[in-house]
PDB file of C-alpha atoms in Angstrom:
ATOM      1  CA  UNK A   1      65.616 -63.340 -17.485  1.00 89.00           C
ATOM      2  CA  UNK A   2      64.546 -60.981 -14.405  1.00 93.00           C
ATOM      3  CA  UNK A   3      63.113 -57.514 -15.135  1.00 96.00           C
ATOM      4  CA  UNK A   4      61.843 -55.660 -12.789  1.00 98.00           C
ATOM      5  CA  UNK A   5      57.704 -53.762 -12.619  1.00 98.00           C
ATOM      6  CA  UNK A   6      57.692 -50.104 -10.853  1.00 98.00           C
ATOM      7  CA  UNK A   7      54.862 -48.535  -8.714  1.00 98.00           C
ATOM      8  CA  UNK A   8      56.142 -45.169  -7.232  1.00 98.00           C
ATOM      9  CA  UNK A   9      53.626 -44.138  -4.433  1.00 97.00           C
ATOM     10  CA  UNK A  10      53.720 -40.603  -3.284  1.00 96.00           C
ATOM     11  CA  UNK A  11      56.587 -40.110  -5.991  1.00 97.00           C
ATOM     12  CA  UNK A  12      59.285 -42.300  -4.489  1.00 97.00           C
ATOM     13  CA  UNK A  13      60.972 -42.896  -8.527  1.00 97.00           C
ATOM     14  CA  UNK A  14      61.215 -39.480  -8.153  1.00 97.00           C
ATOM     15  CA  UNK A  15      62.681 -38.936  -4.765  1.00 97.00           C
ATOM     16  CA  UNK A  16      65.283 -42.064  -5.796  1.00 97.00           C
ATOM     17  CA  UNK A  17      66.470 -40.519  -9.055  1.00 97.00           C
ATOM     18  CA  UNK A  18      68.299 -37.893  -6.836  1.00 96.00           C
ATOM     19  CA  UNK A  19      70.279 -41.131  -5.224  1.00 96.00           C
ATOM     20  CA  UNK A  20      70.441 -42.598  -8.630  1.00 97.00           C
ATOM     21  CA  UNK A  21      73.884 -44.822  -7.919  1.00 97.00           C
ATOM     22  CA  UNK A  22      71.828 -46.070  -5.145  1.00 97.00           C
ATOM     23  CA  UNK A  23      68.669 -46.823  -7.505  1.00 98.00           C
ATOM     24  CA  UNK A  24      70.584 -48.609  -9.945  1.00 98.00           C
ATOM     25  CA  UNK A  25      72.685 -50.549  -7.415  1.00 98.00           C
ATOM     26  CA  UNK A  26      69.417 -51.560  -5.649  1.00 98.00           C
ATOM     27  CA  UNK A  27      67.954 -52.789  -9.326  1.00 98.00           C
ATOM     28  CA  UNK A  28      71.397 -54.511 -10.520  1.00 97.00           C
ATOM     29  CA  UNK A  29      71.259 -56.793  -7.270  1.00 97.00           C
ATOM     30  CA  UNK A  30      67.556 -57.363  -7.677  1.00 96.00           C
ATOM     31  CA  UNK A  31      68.354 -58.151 -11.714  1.00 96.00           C
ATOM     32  CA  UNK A  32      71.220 -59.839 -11.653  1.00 93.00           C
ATOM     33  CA  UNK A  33      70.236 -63.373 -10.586  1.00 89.00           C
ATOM     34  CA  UNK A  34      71.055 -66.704 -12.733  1.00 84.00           C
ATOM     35  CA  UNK A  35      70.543 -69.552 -10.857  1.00 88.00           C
ATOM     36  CA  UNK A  36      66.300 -69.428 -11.250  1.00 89.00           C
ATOM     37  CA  UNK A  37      66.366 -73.187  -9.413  1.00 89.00           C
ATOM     38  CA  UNK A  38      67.625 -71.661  -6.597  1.00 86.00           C
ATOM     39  CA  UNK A  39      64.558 -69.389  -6.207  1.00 93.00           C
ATOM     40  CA  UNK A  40      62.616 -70.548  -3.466  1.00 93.00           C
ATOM     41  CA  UNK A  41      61.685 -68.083  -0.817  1.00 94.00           C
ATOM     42  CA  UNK A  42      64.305 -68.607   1.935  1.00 94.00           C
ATOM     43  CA  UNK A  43      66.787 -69.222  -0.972  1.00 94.00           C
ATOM     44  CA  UNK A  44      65.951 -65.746  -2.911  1.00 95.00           C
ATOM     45  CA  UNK A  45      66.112 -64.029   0.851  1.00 95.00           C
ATOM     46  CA  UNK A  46      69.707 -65.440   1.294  1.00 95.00           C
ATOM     47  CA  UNK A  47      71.328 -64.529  -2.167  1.00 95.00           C
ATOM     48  CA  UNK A  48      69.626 -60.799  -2.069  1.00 97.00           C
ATOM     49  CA  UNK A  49      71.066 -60.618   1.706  1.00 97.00           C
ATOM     50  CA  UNK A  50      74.482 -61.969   0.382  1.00 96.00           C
ATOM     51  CA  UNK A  51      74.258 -59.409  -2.961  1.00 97.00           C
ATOM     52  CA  UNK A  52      73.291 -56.168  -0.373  1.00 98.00           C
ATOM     53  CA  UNK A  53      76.047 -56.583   1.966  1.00 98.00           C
ATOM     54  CA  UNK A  54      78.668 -57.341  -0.236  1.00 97.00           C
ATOM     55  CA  UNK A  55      77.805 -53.683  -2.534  1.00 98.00           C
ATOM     56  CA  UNK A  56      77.887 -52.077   1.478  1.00 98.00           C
ATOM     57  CA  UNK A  57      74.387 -52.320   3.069  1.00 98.00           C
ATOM     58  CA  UNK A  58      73.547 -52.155   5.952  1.00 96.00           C
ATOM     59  CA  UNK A  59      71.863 -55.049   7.159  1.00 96.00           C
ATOM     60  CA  UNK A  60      68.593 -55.799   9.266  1.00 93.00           C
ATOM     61  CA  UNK A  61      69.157 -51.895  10.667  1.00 91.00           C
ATOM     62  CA  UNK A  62      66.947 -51.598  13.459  1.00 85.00           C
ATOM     63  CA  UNK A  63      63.510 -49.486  12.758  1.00 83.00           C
ATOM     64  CA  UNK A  64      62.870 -47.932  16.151  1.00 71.00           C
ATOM     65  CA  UNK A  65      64.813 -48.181  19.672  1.00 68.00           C
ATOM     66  CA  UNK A  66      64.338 -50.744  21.888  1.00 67.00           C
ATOM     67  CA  UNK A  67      64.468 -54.784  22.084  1.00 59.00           C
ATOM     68  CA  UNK A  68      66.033 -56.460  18.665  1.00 62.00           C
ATOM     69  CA  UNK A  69      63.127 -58.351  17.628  1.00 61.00           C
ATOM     70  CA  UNK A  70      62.881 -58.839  13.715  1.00 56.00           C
ATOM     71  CA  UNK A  71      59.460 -56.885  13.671  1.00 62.00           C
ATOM     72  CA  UNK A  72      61.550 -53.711  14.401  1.00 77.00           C
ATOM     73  CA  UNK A  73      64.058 -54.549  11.838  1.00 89.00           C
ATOM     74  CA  UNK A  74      64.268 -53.431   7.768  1.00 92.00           C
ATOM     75  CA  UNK A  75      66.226 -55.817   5.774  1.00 95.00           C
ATOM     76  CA  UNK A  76      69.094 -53.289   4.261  1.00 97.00           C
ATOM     77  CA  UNK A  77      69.600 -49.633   4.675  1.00 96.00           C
ATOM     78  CA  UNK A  78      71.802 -47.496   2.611  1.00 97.00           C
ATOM     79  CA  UNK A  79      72.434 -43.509   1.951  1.00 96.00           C
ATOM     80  CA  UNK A  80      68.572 -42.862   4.057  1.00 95.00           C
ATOM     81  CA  UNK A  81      67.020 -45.494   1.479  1.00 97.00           C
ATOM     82  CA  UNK A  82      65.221 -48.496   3.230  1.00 96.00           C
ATOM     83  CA  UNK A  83      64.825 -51.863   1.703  1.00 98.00           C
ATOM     84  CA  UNK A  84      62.117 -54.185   2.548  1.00 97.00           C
ATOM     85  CA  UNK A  85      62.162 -57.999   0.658  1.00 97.00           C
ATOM     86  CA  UNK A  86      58.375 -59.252   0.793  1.00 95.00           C
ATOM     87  CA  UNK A  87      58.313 -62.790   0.501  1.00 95.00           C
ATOM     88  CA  UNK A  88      56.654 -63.594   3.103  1.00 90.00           C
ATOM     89  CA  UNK A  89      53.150 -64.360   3.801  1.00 89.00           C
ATOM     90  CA  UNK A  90      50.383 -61.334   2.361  1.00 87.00           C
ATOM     91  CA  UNK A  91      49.549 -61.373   6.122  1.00 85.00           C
ATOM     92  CA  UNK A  92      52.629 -59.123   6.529  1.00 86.00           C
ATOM     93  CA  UNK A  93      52.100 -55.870   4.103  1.00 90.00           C
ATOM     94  CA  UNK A  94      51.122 -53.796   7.520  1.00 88.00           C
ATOM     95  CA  UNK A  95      54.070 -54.802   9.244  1.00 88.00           C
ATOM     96  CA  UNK A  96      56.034 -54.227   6.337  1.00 91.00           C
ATOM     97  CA  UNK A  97      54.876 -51.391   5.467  1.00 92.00           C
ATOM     98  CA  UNK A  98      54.521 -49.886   8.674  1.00 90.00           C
ATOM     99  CA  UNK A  99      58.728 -50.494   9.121  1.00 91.00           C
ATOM    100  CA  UNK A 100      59.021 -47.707   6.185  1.00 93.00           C
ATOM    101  CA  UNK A 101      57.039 -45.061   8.453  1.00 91.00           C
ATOM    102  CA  UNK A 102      58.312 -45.448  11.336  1.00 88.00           C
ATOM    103  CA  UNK A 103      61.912 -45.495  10.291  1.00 88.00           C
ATOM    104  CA  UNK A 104      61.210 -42.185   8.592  1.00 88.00           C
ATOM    105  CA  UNK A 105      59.487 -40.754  11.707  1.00 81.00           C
ATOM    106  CA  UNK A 106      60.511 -42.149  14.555  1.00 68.00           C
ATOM    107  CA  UNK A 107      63.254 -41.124  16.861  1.00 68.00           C
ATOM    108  CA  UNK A 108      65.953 -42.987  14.948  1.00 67.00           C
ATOM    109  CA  UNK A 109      64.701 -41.292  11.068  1.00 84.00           C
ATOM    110  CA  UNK A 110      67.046 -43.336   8.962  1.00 88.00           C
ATOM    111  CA  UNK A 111      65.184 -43.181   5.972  1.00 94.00           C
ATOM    112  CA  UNK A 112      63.975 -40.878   3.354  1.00 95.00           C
ATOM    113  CA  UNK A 113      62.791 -43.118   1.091  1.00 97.00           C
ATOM    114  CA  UNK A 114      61.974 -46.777   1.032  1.00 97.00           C
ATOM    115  CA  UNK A 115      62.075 -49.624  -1.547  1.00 98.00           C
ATOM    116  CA  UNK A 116      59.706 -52.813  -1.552  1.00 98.00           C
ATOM    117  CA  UNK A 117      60.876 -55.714  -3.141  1.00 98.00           C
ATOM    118  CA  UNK A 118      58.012 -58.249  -4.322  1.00 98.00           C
ATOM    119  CA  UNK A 119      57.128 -60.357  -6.754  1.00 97.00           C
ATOM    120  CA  UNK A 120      54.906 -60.713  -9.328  1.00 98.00           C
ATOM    121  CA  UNK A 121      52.138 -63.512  -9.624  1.00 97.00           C
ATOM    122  CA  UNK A 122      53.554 -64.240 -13.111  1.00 97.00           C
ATOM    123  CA  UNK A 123      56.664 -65.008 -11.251  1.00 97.00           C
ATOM    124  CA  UNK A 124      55.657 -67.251  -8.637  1.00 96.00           C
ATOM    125  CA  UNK A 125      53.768 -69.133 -11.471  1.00 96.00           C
ATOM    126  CA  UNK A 126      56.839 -69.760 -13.186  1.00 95.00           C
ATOM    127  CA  UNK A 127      59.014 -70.578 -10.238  1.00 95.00           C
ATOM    128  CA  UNK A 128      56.132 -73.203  -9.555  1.00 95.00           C
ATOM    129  CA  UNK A 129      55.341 -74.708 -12.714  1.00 94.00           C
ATOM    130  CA  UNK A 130      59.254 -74.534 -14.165  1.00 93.00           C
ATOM    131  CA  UNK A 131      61.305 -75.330 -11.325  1.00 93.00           C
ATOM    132  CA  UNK A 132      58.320 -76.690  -8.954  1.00 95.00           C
ATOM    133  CA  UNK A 133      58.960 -74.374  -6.518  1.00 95.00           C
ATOM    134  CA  UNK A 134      56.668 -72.814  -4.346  1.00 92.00           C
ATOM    135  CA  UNK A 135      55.515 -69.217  -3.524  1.00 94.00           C
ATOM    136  CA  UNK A 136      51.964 -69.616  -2.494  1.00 87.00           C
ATOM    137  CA  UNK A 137      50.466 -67.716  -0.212  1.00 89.00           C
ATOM    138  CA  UNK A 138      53.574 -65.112  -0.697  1.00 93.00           C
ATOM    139  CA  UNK A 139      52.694 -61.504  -0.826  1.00 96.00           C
ATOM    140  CA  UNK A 140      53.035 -60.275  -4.220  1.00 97.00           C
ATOM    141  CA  UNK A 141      53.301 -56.501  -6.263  1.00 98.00           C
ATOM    142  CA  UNK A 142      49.942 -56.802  -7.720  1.00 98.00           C
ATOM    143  CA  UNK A 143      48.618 -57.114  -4.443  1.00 96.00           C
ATOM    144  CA  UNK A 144      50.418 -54.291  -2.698  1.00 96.00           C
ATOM    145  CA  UNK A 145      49.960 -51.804  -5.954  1.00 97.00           C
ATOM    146  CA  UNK A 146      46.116 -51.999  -5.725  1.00 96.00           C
ATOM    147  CA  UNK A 147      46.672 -52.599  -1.589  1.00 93.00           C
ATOM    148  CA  UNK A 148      48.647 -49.429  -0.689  1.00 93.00           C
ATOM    149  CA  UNK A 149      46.526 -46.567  -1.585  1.00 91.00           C
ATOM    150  CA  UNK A 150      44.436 -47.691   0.936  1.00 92.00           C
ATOM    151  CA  UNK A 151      47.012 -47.433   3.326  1.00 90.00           C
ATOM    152  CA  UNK A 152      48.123 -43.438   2.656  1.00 88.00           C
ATOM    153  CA  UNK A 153      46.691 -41.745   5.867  1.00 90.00           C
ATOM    154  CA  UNK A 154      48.695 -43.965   7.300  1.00 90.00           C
ATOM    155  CA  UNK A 155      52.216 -44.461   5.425  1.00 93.00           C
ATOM    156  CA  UNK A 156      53.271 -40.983   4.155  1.00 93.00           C
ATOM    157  CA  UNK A 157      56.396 -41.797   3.255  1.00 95.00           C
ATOM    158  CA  UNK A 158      57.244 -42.162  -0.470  1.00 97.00           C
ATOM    159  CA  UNK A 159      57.803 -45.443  -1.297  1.00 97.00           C
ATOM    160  CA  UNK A 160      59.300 -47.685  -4.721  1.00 98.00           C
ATOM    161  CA  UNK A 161      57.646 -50.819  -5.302  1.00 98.00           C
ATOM    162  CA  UNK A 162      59.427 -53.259  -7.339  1.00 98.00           C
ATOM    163  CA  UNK A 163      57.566 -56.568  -8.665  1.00 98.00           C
ATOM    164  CA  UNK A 164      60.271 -59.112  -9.695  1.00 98.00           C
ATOM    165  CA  UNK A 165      59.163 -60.506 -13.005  1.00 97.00           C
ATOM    166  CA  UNK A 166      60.743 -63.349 -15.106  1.00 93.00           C
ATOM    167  CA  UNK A 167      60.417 -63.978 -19.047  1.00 88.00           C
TER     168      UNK A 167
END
């Protein structure tokens, strides 16, 4: 079973609760996942991509004008809330990260509010040991939690971190 570990930086929980239908949809798709074998990185991306499109999301919105190159891209967008899926390598929390601020700042300010999407080292454990799949080297929430206040003269826009977690 997935549940799902919360770190609300510059009060983005509370920010969310006045979008709650939005919250809770974002935590239902995140949540609602059964087949655990089907878990690897790439395969998690594509059934969270699948999951936010077909509740209306907007996908890969673009972060600032210009070329379309992924850098410049946030994975969903819905209702000025930005969604970010971190699987990839730790080498990527700036990037990341940085998508969230500019989106809110630049001349396109789409978002309000953005939403990380992680997970947990107990998770990529599992997924290794259980179904011998493998997550190493993948960003993770603990990281980014202890990672981010480092990061606040820099991102100043409230921002929900979830850590994916599995029992």
């Amino acid at each position: 079973m997935i549940f799902l570990e919360k770190y609300s930086y510059r009060f983005a929980e509370q920010v969310l609760n006045s979008k709650l239908s939005v919250k809770e949809e974002c935590e239902n798709i995140i949540t609602d996942i059964k087949d655990f074998d089907k878990l690897s990185r790439p395969g998690f991306n594509k059934i969270l991509k699948e999951n936010f499109e077909k509740k209306g999301w907007e996908s890969e919105p673009l972060v600032s004008k210009g070329d379309k190159d992924f850098m410049r891209r946030m994975d969903f967008l819905k209702d000025r809330v930005g969604v970010e899926v971190g699987f990839s390598h730790s080498s990527f929390i700036g990037v990341d990260l940085l998508k969230f601020q500019v989106s809110s700042y630049s001349e396109l300010d789409t978002i309000d509010v953005g939403i990380y999407i992680l997970t947990t080292k107990n998770f990529q454990k599992v997924m290794n040991q259980k179904y011998g799949l493998k997550w190493d080297g993948s960003l993770n929430f603990e990281k980014v939690k202890k990672d981010l206040p480092f990061y606040k003269s820099a991102i100043q826009i409230p921002i929900l971190i979830y850590g994916i977690n599995i029992r």
